[in-house]
PDB file of C-alpha atoms (C1' of nucleotides) in Angstrom:
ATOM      1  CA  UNK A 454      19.553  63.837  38.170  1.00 65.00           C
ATOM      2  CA  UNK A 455      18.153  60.708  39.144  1.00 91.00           C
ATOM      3  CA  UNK A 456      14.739  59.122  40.388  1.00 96.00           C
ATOM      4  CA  UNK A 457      13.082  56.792  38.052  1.00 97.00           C
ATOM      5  CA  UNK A 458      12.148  58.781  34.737  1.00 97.00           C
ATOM      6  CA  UNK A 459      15.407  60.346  34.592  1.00 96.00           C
ATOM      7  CA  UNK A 460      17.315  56.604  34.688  1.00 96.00           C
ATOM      8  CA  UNK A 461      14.986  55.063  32.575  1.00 96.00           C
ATOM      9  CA  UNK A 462      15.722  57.920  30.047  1.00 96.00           C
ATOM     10  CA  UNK A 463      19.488  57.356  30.330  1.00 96.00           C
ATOM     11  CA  UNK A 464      18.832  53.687  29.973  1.00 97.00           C
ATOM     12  CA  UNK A 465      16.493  54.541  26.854  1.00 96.00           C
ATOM     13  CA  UNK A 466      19.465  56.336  25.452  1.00 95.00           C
ATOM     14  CA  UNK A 467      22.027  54.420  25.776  1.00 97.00           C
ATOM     15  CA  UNK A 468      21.307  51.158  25.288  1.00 97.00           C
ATOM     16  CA  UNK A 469      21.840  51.351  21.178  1.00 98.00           C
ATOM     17  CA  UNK A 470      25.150  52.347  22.166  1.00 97.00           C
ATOM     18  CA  UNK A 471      25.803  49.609  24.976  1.00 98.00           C
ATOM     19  CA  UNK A 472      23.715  46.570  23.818  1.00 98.00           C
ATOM     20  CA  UNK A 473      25.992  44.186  22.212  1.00 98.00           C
ATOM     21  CA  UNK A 474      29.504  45.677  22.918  1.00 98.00           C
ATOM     22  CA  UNK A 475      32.219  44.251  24.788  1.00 98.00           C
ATOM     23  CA  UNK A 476      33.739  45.864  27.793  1.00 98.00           C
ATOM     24  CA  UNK A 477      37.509  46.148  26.449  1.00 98.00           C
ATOM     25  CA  UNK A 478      38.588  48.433  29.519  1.00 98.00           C
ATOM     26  CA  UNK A 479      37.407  49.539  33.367  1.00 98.00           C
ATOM     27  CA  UNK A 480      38.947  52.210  34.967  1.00 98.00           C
ATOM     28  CA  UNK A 481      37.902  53.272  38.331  1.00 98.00           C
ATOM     29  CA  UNK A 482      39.119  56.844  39.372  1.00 97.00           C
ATOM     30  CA  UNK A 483      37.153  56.776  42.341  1.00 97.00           C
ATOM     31  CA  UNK A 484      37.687  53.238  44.859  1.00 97.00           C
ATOM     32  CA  UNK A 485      35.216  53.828  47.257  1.00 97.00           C
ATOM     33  CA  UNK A 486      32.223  53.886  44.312  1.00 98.00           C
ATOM     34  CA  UNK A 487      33.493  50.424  43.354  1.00 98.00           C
ATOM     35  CA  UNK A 488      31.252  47.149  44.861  1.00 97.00           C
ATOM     36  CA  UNK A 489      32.716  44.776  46.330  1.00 97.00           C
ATOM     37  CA  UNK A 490      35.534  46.269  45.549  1.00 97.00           C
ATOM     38  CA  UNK A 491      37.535  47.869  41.837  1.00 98.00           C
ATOM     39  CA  UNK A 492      39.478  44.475  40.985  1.00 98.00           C
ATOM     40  CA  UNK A 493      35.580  42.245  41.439  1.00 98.00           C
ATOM     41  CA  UNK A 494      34.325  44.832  38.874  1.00 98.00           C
ATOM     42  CA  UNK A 495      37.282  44.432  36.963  1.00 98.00           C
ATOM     43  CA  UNK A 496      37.124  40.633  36.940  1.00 98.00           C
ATOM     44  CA  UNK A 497      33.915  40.444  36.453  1.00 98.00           C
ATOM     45  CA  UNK A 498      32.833  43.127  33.776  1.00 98.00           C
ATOM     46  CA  UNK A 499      36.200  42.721  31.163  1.00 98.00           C
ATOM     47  CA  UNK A 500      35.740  40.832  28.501  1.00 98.00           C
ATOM     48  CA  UNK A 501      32.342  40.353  29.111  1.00 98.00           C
ATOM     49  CA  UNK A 502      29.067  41.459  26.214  1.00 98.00           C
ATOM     50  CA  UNK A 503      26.399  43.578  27.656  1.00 98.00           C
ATOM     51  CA  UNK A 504      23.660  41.647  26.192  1.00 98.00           C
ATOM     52  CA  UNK A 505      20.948  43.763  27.451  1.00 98.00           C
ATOM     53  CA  UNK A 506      20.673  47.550  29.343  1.00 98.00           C
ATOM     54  CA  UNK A 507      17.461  47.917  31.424  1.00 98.00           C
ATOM     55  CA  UNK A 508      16.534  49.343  34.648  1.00 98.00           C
ATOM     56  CA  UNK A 509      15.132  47.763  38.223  1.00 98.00           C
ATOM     57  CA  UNK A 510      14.023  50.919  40.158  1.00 98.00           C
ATOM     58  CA  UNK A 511      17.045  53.557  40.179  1.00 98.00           C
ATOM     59  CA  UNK A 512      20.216  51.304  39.185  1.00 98.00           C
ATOM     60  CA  UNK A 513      21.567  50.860  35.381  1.00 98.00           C
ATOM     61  CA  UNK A 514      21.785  47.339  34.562  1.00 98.00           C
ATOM     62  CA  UNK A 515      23.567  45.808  32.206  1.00 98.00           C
ATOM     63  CA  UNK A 516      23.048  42.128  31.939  1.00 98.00           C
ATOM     64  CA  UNK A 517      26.436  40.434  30.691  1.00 98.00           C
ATOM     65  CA  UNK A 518      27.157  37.250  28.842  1.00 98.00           C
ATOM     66  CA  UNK A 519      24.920  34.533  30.029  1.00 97.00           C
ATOM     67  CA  UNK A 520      25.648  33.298  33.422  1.00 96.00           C
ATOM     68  CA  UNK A 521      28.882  35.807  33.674  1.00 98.00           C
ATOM     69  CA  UNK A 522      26.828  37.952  36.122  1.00 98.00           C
ATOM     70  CA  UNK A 523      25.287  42.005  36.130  1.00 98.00           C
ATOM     71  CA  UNK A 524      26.773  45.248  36.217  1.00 98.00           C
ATOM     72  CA  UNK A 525      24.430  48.153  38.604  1.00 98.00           C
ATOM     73  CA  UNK A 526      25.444  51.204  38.047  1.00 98.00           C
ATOM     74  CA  UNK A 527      23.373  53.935  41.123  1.00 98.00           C
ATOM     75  CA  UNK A 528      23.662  57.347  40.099  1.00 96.00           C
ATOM     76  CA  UNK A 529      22.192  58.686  43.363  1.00 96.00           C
ATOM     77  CA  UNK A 530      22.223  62.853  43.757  1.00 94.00           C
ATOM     78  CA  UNK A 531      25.025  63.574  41.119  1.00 94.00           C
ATOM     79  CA  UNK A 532      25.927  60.633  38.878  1.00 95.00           C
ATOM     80  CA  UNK A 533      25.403  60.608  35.208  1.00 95.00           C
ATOM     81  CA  UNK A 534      26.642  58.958  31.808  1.00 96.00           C
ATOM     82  CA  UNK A 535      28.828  61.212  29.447  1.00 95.00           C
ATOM     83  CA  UNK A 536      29.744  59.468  26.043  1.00 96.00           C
ATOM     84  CA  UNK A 537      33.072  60.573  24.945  1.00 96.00           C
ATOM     85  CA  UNK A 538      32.117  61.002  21.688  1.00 96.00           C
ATOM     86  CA  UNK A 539      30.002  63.753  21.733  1.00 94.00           C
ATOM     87  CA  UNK A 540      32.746  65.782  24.010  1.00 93.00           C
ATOM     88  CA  UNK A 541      35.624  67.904  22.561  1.00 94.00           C
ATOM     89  CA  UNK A 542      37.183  68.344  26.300  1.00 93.00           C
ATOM     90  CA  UNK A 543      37.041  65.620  29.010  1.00 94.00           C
ATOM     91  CA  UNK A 544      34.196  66.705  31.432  1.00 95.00           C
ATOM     92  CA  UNK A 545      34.433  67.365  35.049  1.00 95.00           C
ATOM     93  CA  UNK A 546      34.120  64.730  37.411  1.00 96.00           C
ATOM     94  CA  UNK A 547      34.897  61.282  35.891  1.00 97.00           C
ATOM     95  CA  UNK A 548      34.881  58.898  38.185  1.00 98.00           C
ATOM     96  CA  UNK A 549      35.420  55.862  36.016  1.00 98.00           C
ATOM     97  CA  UNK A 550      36.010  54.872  32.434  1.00 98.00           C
ATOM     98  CA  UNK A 551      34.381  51.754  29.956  1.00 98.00           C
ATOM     99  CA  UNK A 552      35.811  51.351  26.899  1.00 98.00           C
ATOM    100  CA  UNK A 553      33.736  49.339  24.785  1.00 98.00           C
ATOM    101  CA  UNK A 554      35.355  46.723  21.673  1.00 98.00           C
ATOM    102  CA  UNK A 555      33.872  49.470  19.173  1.00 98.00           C
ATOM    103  CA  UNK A 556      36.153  52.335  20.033  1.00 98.00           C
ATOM    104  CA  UNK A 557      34.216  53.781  22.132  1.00 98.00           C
ATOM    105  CA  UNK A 558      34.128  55.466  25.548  1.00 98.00           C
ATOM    106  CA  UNK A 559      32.115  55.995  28.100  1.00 98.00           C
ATOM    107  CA  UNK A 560      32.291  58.199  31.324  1.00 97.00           C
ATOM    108  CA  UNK A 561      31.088  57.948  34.796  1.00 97.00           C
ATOM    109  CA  UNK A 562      30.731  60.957  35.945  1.00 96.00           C
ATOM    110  CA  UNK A 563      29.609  62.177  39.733  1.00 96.00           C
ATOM    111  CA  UNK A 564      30.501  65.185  41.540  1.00 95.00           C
ATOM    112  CA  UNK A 565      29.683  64.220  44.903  1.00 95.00           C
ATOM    113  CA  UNK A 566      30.702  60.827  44.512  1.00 97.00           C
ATOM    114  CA  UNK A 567      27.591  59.027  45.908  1.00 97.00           C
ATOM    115  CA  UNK A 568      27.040  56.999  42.988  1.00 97.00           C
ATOM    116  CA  UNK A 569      27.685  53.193  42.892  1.00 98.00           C
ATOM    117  CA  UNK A 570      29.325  50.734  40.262  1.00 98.00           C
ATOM    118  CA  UNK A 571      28.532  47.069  41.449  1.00 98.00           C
ATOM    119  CA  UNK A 572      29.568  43.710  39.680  1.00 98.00           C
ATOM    120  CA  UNK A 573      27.082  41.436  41.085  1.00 98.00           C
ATOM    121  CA  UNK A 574      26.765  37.781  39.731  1.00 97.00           C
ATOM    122  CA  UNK A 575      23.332  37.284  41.429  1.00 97.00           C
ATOM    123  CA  UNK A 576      20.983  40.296  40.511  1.00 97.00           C
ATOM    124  CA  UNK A 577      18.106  38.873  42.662  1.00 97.00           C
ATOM    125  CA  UNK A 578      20.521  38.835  45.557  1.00 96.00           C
ATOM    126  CA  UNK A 579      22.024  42.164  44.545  1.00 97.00           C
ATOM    127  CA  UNK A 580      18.570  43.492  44.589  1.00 97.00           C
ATOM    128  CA  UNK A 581      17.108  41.839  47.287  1.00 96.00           C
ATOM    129  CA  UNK A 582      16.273  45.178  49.446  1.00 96.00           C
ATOM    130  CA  UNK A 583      14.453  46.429  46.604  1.00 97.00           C
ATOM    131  CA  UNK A 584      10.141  47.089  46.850  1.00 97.00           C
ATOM    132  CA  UNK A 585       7.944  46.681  43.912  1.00 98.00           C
ATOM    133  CA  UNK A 586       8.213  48.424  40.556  1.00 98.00           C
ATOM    134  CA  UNK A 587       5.136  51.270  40.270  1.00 98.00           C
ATOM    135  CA  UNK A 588       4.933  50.834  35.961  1.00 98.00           C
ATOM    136  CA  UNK A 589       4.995  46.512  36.445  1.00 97.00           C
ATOM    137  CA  UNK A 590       1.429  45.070  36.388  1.00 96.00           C
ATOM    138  CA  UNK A 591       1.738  43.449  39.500  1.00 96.00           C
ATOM    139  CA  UNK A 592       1.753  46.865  41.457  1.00 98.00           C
ATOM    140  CA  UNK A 593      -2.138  47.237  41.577  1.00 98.00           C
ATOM    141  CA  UNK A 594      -4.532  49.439  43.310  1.00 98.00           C
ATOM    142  CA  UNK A 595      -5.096  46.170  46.017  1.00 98.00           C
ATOM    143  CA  UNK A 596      -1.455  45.691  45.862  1.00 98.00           C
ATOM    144  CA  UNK A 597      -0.736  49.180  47.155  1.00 98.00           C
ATOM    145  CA  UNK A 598      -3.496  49.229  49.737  1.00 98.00           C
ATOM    146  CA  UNK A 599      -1.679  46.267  51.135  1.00 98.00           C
ATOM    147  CA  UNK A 600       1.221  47.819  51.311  1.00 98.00           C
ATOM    148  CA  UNK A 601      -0.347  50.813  52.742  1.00 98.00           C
ATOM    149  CA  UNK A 602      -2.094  49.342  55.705  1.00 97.00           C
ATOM    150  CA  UNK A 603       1.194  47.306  56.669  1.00 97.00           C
ATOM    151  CA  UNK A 604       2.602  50.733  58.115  1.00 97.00           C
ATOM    152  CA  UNK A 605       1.212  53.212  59.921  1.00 96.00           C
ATOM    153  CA  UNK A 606       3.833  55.861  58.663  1.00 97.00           C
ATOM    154  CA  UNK A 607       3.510  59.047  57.290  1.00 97.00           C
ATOM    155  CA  UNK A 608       2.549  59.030  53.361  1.00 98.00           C
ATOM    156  CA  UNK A 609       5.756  60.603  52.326  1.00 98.00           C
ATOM    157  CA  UNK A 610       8.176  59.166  53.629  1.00 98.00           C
ATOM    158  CA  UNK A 611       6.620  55.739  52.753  1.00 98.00           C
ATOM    159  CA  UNK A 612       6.760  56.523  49.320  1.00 98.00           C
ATOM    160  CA  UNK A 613      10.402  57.736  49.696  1.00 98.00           C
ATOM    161  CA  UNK A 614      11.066  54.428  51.456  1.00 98.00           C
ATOM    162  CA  UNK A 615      12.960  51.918  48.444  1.00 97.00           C
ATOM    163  CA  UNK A 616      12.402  48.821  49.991  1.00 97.00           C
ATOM    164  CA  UNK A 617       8.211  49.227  49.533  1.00 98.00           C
ATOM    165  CA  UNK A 618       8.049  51.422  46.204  1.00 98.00           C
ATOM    166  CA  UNK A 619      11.153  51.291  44.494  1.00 97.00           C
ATOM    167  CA  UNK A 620      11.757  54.675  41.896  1.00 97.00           C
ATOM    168  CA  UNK A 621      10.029  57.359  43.264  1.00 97.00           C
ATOM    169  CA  UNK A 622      12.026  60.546  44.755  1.00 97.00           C
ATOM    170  CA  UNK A 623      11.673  63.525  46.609  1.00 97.00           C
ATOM    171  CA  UNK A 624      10.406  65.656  43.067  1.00 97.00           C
ATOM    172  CA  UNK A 625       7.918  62.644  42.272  1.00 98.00           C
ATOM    173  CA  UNK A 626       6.883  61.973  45.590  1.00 98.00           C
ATOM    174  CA  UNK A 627       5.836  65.854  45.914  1.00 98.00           C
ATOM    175  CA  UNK A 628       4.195  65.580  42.452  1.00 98.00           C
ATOM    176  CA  UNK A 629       2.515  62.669  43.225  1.00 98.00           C
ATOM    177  CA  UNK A 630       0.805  63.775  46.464  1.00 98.00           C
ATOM    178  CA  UNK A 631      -0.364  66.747  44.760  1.00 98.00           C
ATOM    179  CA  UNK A 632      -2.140  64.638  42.216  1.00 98.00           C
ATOM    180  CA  UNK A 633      -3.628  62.684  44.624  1.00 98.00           C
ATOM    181  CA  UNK A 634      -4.536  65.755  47.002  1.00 98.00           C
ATOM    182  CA  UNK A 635      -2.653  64.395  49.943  1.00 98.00           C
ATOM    183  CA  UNK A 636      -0.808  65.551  52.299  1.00 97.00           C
ATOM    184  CA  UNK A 637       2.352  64.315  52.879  1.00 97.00           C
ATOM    185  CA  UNK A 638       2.309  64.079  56.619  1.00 97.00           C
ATOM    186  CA  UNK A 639      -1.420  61.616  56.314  1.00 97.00           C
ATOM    187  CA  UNK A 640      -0.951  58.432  57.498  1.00 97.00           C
ATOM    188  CA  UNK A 641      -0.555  55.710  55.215  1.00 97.00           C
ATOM    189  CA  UNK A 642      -2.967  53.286  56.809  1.00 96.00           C
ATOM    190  CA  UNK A 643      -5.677  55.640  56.840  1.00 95.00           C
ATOM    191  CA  UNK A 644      -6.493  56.272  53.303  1.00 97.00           C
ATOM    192  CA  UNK A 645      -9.991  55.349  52.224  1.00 97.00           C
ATOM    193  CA  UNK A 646     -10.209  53.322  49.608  1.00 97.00           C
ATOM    194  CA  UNK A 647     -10.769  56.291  47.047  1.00 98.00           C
ATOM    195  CA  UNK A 648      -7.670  58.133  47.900  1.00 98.00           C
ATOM    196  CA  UNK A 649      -5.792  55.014  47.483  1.00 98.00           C
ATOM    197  CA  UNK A 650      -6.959  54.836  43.831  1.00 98.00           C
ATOM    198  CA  UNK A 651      -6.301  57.949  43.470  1.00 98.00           C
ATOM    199  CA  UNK A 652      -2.340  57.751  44.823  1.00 98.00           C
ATOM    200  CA  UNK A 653      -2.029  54.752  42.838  1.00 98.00           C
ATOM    201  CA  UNK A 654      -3.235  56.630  39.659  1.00 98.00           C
ATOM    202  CA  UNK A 655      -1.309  59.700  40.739  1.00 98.00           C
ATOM    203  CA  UNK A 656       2.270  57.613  41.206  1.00 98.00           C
ATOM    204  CA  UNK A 657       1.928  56.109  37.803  1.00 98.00           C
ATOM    205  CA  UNK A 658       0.495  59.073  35.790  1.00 98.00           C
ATOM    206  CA  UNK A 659       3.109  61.482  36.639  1.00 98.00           C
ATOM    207  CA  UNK A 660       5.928  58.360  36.291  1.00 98.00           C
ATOM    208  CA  UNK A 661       4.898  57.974  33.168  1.00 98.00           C
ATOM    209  CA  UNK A 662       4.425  61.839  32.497  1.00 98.00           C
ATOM    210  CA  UNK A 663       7.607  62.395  33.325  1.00 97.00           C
ATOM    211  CA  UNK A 664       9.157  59.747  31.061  1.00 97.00           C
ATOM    212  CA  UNK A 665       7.727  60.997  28.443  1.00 96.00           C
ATOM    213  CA  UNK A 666       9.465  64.437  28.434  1.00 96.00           C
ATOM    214  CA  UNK A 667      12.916  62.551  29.249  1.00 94.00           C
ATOM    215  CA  UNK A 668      12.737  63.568  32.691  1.00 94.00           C
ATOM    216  CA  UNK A 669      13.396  66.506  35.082  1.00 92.00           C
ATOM    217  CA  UNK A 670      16.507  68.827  34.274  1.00 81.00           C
ATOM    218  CA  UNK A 671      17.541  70.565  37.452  1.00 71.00           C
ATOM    219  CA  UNK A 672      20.916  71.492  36.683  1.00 69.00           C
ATOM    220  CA  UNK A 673      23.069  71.019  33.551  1.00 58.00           C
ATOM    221  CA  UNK A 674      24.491  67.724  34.908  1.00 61.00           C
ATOM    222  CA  UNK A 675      21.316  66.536  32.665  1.00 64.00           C
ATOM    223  CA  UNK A 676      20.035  68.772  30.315  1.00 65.00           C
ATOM    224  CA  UNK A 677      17.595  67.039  28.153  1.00 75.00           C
ATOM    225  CA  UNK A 678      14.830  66.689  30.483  1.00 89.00           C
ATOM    226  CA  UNK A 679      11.722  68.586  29.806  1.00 92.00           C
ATOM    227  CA  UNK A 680       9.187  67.677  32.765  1.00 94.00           C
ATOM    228  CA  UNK A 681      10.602  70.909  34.994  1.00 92.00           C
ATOM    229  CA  UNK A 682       8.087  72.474  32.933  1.00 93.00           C
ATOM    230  CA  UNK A 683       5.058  70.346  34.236  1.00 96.00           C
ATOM    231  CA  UNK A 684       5.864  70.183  37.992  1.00 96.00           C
ATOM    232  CA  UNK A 685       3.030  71.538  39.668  1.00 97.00           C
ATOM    233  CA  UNK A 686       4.550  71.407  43.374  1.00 97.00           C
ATOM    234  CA  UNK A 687       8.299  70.685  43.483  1.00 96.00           C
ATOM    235  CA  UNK A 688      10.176  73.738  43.697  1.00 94.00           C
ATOM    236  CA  UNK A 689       7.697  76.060  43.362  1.00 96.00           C
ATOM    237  CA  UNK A 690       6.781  77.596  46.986  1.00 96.00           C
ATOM    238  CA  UNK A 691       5.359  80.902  47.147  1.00 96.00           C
ATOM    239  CA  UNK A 692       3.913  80.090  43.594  1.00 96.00           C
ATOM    240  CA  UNK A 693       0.426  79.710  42.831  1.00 97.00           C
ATOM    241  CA  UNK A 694      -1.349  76.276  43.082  1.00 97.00           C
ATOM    242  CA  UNK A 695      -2.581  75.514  39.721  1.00 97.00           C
ATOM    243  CA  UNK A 696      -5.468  74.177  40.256  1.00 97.00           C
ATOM    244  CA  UNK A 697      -6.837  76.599  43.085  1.00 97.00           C
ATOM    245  CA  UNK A 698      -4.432  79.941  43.745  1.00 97.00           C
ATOM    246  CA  UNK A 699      -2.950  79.233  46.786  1.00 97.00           C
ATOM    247  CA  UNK A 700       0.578  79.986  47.257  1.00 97.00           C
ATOM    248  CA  UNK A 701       2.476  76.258  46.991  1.00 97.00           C
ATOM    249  CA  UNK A 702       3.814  75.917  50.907  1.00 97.00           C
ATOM    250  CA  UNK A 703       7.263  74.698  51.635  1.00 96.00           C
ATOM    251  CA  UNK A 704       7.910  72.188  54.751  1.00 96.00           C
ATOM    252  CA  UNK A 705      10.778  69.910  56.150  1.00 96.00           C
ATOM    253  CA  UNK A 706       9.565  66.362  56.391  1.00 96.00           C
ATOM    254  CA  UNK A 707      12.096  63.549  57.105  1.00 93.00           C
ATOM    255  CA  UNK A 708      14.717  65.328  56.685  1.00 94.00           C
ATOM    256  CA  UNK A 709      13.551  66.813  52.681  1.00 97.00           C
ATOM    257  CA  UNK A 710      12.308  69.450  51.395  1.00 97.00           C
ATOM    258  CA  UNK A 711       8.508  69.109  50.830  1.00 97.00           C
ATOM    259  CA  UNK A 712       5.932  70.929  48.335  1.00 97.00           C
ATOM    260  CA  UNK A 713       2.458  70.911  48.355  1.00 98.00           C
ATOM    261  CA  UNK A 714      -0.593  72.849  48.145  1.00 97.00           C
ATOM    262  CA  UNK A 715      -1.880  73.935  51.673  1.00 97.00           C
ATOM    263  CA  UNK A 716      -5.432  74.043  50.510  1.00 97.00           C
ATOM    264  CA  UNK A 717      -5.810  71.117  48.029  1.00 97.00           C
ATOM    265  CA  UNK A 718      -3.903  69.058  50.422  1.00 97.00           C
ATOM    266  CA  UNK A 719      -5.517  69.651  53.280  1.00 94.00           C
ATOM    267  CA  UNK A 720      -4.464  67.637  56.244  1.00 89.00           C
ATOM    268  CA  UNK A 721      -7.791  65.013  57.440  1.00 76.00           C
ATOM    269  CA  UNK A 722      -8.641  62.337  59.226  1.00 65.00           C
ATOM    270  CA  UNK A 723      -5.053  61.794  60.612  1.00 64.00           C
ATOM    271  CA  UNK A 724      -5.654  62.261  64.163  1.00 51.00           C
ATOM    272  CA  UNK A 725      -6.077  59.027  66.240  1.00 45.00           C
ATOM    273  CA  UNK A 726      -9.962  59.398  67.764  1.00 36.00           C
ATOM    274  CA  UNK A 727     -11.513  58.234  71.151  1.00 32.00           C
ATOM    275  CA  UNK A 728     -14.073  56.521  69.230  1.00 30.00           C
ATOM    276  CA  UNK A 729     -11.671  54.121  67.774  1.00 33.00           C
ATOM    277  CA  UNK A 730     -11.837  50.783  69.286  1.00 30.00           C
TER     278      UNK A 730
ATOM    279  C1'  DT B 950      29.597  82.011  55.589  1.00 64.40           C
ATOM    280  C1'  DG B 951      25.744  78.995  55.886  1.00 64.40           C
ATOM    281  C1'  DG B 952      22.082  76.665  53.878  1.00 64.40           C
ATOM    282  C1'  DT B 953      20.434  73.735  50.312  1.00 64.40           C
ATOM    283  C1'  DA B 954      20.607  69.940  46.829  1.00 64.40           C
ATOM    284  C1'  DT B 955      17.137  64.594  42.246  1.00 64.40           C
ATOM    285  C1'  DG B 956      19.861  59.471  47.391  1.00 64.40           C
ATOM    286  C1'  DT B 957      20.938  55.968  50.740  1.00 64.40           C
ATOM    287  C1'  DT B 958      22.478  54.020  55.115  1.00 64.40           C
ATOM    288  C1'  DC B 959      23.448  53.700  59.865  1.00 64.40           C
ATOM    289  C1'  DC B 960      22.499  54.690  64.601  1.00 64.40           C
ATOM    290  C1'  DA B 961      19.969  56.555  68.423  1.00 64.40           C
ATOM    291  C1'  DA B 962      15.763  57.944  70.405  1.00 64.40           C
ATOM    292  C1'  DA B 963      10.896  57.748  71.024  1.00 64.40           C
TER     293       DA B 963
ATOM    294  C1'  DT C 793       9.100  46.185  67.113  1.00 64.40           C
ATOM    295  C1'  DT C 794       8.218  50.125  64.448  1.00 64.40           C
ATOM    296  C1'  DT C 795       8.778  54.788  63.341  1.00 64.40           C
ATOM    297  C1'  DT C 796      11.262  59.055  63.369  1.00 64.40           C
ATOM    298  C1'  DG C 797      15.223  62.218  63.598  1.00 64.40           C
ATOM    299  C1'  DG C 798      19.960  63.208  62.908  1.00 64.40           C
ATOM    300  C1'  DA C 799      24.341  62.607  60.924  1.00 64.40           C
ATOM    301  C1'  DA C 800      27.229  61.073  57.409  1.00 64.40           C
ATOM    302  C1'  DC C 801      28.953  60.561  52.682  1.00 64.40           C
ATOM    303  C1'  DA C 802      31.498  64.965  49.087  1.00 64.40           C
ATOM    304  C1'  DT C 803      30.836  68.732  46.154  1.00 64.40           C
ATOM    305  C1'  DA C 804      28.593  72.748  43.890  1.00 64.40           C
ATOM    306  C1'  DC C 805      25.899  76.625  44.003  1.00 64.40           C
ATOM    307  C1'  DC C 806      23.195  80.601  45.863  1.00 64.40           C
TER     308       DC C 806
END
DNA sequence: TGGTATGTTCCAAA
DNA sequence: TTTTGGAACATACC
């Protein structure tokens, strides 16, 4: 479910539920998902009010009791929230349990069991590795030029990369591209000033797009999202381009799948010339 | 059966 | 040093 529409939708949702409730219980069915390890979270998390639920690129955080420290929850390919309830039957998958001073439960949930549930005390620390937010102010066109022509990597997997841009996945990488009529292979440090506006606007219009419809559903793990309906790229080789016909082409670059329109994003001025100094 | 999947990390190779 | 490719993590689905 999760790139950085989809958590900031869960965080939307839940946060009525979570803001202001104690954590009466933790149970971890699942060790291994537990940072630094189930007891820390434990320790750290019981007893404790979640005074606020927000989001820093893909992690759920709730920020506890002044100066009592964070809990990050990373959802990565399968994880989601389930809130007890609105189930009849227990759902598949829970991989840990917070009961809250109100009665209430809520479930961790995560197939493949990639997710993460951290207690960190420092969240600057905890979040150290982390690049610059595309919705905050401070993530300008200039700023993302600068970024840009401090690598000379392919577009792509720039964007993919966490630690320069951090929320963007493989559906809103493709989506973004598209927007901005690059291909995903160009080189990053070779954008002209115009088709960096144009990526900037492109990475923030369809983040924002896709917010606003709660997301991308691509399985029922999270059904609410609506934005599958408005992907232009992502998933859709073979189909026609919407703005020009062509069939959508379908490539493997680093190591994902990749989407884009062969003819509105033509491959340029990527090629290292003789007539460069 | 084999290939693919919304993510991240680690290591080796170029 | 930087960038890229591959494998790994564990499970579901086609």
């Amino acid at each position: 479910m999760p790139e950085l529409p989809e958590v900031e939708t869960t965080v939307r949702a839940y946060r009525p539920r979570l803001e202001g409730r104690r954590i009466a219980r933790f149970v971890s069915r699942c060790s291994k998902q537990a940072e630094p390890n189930v007891a820390a979270v434990r320790r750290g998390i019981v007893g404790k009010r979640v005074v606020r639920l927000r989001r820093r690129a893909k992690y759920i955080v709730a920020d506890l009791d002044a100066g009592c420290g964070h809990l990050l929850i990373h959802l990565r390919m399968s994880g989601h929230f389930e809130w007890a309830a609105e189930h009849d039957r227990r759902p598949r998958h829970i991989r840990a349990i917070f009961d809250l001073d109100d009665g209430n439960r809520l479930w961790f949930c995560d197939a493949r069991k990639f997710g993460k549930i951290v207690y960190a005390r420092d969240f600057a620390e905890a979040t150290r590795h982390l690049g610059v937010e595309p919705l905050e102010r401070g993530f300008t066109t200039a700023r993302l030029r600068r970024i840009l022509g401090e690598h000379a990597r392919q577009i792509k997997p720039l964007l993919l990369d966490q630690s320069i841009i951090a929320g963007l996945g493989n559906i809103y990488a493709d989506e973004a591209l598209f927007r901005a009529r690059l291909h995903p292979a160009t080189r990053c440090d070779r954008l002209s000033n115009g088709q960096v506006k144009s990526l900037h606007d492109a990475i923030r219009g369809v983040l924002r797009t896709a917010i606003r419809y709660d997301g991308t559903t691509i399985d029922s793990v999270y059904p609410r999202g609506r934005m599958q309906r408005h992907l232009k790229v992502y998933g859709r080789a073979g189909l026609p381009c919407g703005r020009c016909g062509t069939p959508i082409a379908a490539m493997r670059l680093a190591q994902r799948g990749t989407h884009f329109c062969p003819k509105c994003q033509a491959l340029s001025g990527n090629r290292r010339t003789s007539l460069s100094p």
